[in-house]
Short mmCIF file of C-alpha atoms and ligand atoms in Angstrom, two decimals:
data_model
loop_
_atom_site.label_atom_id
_atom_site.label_comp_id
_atom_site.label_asym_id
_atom_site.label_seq_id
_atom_site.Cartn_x
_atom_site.Cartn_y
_atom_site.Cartn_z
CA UNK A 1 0.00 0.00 0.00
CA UNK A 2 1.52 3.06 -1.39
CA UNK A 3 -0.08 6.63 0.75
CA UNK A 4 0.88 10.00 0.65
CA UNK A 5 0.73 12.35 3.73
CA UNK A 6 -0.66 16.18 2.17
CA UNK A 7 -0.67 18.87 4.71
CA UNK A 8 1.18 21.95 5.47
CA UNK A 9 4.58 22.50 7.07
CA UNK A 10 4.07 21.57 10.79
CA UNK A 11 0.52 19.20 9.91
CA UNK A 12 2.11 16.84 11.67
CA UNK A 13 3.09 14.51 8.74
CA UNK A 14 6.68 13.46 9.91
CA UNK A 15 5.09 12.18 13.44
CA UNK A 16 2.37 9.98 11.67
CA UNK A 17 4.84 8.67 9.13
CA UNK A 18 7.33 7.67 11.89
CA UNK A 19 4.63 5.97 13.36
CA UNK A 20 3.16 4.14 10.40
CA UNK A 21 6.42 2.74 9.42
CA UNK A 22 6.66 1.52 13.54
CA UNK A 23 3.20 0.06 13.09
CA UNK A 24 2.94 -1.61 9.27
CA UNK A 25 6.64 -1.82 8.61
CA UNK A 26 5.85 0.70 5.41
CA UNK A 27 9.15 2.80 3.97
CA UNK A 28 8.83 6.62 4.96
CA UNK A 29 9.82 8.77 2.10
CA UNK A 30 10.44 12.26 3.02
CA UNK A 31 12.45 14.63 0.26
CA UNK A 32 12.66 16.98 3.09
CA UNK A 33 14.73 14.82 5.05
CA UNK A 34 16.42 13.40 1.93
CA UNK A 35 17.55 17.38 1.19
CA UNK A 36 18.71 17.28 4.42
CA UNK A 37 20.87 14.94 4.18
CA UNK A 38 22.19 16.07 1.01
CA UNK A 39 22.68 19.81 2.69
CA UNK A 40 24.18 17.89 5.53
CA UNK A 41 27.06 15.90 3.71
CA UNK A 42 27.46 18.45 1.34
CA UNK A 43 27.24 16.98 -2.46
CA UNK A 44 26.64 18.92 -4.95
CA UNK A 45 23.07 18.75 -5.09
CA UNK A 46 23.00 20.16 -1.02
CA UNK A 47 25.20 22.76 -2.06
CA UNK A 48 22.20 23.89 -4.62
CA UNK A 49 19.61 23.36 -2.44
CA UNK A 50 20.96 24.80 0.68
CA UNK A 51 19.88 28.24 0.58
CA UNK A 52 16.39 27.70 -1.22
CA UNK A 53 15.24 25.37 1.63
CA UNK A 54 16.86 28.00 3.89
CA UNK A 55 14.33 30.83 2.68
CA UNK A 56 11.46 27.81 2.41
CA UNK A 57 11.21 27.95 -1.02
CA UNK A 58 10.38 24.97 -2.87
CA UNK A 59 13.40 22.74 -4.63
CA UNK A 60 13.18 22.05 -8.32
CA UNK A 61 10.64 19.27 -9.34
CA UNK A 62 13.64 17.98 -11.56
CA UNK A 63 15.73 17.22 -7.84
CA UNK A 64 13.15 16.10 -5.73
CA UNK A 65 11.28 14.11 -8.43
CA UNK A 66 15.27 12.61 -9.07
CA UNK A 67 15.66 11.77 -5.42
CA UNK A 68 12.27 9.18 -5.56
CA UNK A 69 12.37 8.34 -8.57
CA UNK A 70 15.81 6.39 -7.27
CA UNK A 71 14.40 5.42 -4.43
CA UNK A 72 11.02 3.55 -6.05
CA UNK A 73 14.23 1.55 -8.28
CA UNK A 74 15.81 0.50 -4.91
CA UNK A 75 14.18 0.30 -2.10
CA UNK A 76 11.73 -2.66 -1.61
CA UNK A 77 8.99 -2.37 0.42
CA UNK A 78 5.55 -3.79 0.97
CA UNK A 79 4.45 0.36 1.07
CA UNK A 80 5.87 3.93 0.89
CA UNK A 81 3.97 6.86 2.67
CA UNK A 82 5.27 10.04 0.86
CA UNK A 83 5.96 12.77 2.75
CA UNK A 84 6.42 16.23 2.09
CA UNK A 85 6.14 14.87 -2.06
CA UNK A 86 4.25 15.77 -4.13
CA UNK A 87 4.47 19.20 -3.50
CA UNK A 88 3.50 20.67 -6.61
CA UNK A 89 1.28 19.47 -9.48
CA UNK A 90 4.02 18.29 -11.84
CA UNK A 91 5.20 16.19 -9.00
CA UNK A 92 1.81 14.23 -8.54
CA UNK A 93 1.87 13.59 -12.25
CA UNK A 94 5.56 11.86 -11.96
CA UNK A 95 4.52 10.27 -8.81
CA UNK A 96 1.78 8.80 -10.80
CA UNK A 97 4.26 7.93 -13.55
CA UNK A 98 7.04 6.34 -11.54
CA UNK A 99 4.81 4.12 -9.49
CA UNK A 100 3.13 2.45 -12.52
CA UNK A 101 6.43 1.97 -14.44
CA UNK A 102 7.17 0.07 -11.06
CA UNK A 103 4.19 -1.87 -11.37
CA UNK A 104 2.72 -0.23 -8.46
CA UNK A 105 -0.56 1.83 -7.34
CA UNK A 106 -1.23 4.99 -5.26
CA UNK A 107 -3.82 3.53 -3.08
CA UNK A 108 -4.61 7.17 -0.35
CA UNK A 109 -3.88 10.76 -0.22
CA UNK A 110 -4.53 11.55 3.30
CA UNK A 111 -5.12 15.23 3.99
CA UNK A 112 -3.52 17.10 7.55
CA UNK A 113 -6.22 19.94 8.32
CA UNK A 114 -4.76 22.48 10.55
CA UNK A 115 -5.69 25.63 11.05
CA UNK A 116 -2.73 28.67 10.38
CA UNK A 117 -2.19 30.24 13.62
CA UNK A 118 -1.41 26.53 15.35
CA UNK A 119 1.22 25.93 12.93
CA UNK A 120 3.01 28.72 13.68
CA UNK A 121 2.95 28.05 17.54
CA UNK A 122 3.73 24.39 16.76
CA UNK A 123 7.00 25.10 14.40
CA UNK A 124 8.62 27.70 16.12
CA UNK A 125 8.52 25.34 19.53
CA UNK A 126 9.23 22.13 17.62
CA UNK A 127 12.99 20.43 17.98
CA UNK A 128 13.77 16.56 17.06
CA UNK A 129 16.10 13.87 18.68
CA UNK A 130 19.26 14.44 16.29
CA UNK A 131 19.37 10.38 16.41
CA UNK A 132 16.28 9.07 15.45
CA UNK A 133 14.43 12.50 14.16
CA UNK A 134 12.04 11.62 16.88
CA UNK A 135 10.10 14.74 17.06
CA UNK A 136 9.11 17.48 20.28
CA UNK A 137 7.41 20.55 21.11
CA UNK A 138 8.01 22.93 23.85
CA UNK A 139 4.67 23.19 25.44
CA UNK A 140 3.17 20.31 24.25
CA UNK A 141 5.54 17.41 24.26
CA UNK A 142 8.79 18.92 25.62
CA UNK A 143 12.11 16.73 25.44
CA UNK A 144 12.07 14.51 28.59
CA UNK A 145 13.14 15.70 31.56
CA UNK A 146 16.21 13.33 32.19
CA UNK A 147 17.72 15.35 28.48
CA UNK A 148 17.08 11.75 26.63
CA UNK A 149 14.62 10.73 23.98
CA UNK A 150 12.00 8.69 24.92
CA UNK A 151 12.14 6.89 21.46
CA UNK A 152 15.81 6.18 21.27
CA UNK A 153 17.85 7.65 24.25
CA UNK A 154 19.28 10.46 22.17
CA UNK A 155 20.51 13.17 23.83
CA UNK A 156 21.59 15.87 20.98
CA UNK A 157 18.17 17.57 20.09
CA UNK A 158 18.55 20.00 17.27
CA UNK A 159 16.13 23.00 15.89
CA UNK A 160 15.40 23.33 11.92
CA UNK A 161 17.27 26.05 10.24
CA UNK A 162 14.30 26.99 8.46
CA UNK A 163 11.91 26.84 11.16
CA UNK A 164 11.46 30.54 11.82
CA UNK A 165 8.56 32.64 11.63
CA UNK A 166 10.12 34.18 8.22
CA UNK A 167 11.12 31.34 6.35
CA UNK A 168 7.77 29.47 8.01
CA UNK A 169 5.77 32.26 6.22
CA UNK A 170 7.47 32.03 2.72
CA UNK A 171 6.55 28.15 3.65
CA UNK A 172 2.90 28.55 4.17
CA UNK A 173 2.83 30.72 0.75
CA UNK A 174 4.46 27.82 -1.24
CA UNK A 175 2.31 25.22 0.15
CA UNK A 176 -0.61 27.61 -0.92
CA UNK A 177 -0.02 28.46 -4.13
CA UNK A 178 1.94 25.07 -5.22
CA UNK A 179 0.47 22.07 -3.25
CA UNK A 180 -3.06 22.90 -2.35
CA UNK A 181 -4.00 22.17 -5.76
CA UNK A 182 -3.10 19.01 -5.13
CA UNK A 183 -6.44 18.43 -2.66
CA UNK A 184 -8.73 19.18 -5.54
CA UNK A 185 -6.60 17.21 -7.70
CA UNK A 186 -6.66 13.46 -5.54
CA UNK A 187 -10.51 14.36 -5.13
CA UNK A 188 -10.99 14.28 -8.57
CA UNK A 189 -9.13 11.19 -8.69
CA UNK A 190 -11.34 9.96 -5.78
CA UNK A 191 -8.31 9.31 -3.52
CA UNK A 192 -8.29 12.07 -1.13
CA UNK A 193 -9.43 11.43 2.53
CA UNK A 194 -8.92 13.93 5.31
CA UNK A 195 -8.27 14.01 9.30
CA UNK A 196 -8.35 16.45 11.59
CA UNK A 197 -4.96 17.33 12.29
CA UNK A 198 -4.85 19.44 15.11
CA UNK A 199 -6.18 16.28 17.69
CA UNK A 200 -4.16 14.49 19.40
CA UNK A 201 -1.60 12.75 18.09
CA UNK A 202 -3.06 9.25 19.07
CA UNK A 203 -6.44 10.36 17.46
CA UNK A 204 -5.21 11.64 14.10
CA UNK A 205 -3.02 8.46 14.58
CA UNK A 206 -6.73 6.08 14.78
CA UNK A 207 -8.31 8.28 12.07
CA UNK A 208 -5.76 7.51 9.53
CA UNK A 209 -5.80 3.79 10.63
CA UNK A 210 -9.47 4.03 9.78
CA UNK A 211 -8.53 5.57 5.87
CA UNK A 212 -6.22 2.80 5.26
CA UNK A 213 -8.11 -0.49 6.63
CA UNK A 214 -11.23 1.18 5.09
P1 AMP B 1 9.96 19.50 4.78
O1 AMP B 1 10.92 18.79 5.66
O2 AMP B 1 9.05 18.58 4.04
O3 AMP B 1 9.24 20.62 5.48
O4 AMP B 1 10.86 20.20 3.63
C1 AMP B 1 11.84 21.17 3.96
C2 AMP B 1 12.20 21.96 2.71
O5 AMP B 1 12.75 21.09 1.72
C3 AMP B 1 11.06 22.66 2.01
O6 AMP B 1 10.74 23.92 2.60
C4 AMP B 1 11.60 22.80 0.59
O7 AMP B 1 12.58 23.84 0.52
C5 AMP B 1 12.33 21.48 0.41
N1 AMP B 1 11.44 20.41 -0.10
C6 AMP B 1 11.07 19.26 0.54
N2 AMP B 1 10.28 18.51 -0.22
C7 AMP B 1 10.12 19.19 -1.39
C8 AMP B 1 9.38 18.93 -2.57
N3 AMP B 1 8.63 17.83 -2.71
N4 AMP B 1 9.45 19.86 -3.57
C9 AMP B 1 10.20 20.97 -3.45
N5 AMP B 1 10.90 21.29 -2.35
C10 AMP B 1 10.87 20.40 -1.32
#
């Protein structure tokens, strides 16, 4: 079962991938952390992307569609959620392309709602466990007390270059005028399903179990 996870920055996308690929063993492909990484170990490509992802621009479709298109050739697994891709409506169209010439289907678009003023609050107070990626929030699921993560005893926590009220608002805009298409386009296509993504974790978590044994 192949899903993708739609929803602004700060939806909460990462957290219910992380916990999909706990519960049904699925592959979690995020080009955000894949740019990353890239940025990280600095190839060529990071060096590129670097400062776009620094303002919160959006990548070229050419990279990001490059970076899973090599992953659907390589990585086996009995699912993908995408996360973070498609972004834009030239992506969906690969996506839709890369999977069949893999023999493969898209079988759920599952939609984040949040509203615009919580994801601001949430991404300026979020940090993750710079292990695992395990990820926390200030007020509302602060790093443990003893300084280790809960999911892998981490204790270097970092803060995302690009999550800051500027580059979170250049962000929003993208997802706006790029991705929200995308909603109206899986509803045509009769895929789109959408939770409520400001609950609590555990019930978004239940309400996209529901969309996928449905
Ligand atoms: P994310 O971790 O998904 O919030 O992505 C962080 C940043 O990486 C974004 O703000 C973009 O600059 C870049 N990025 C990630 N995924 C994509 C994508 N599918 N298309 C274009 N840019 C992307």
């Amino acid at each position: 079962m192949n899903i993708i996870l739609l929803g602004p920055p700060g939806a909460g996308k990462g957290t219910q991938a992380r916990m999909l690929v706990d519960e049904r063993d699925m592959v979690q492909l995020s080009t955000g952390d894949m740019l990353r990484e890239a940025k990280d170990s600095g190839t060529e490509m990071g060096k590129i992307v670097a400062d776009v992802m620094a303002r919160g621009a959006l990548v070229t479709d050419e990279i990001v569609i490059g970076l899973i298109r090599e992953k659907l050739e390589t990585v086996k697994a009995s699912g993908f959620i995408f996360d973070g891709f498609p972004r834009t409506l030239a992506q969906a169209d690969a996506l839709g392309e890369l999977l069949e010439a893999e023999g493969q289907t898209l079988d759920a678009v599952i939609e984040m709602r949040v509203d615009d003023a919580a994801l601001v609050a949430r991404i300026v107070a979020r940090s993750t466990c710079g292990s695992c990626g395990e990820v926390y929030n200030d007020t509302t699921r602060p790093i443990p007390a003893d300084g280790k993560c809960a999911n892998c005893g981490g204790t270097e926590f970092k803060r995302r270059a690009d999550d800051n009220e500027e580059s979170l608002r250049t962000r929003l805009m993208e997802y706006y005028k790029q991705t929200s298409p995308l909603i109206g386009y899986y509803y045509a296509k009769e895929m789109l399903s959408r939770v409520d993504g400001l609950a609590e974790i555990e019930a978004v978590q239940s309400e996209i179990r529901e969309v996928l044994d449905a």
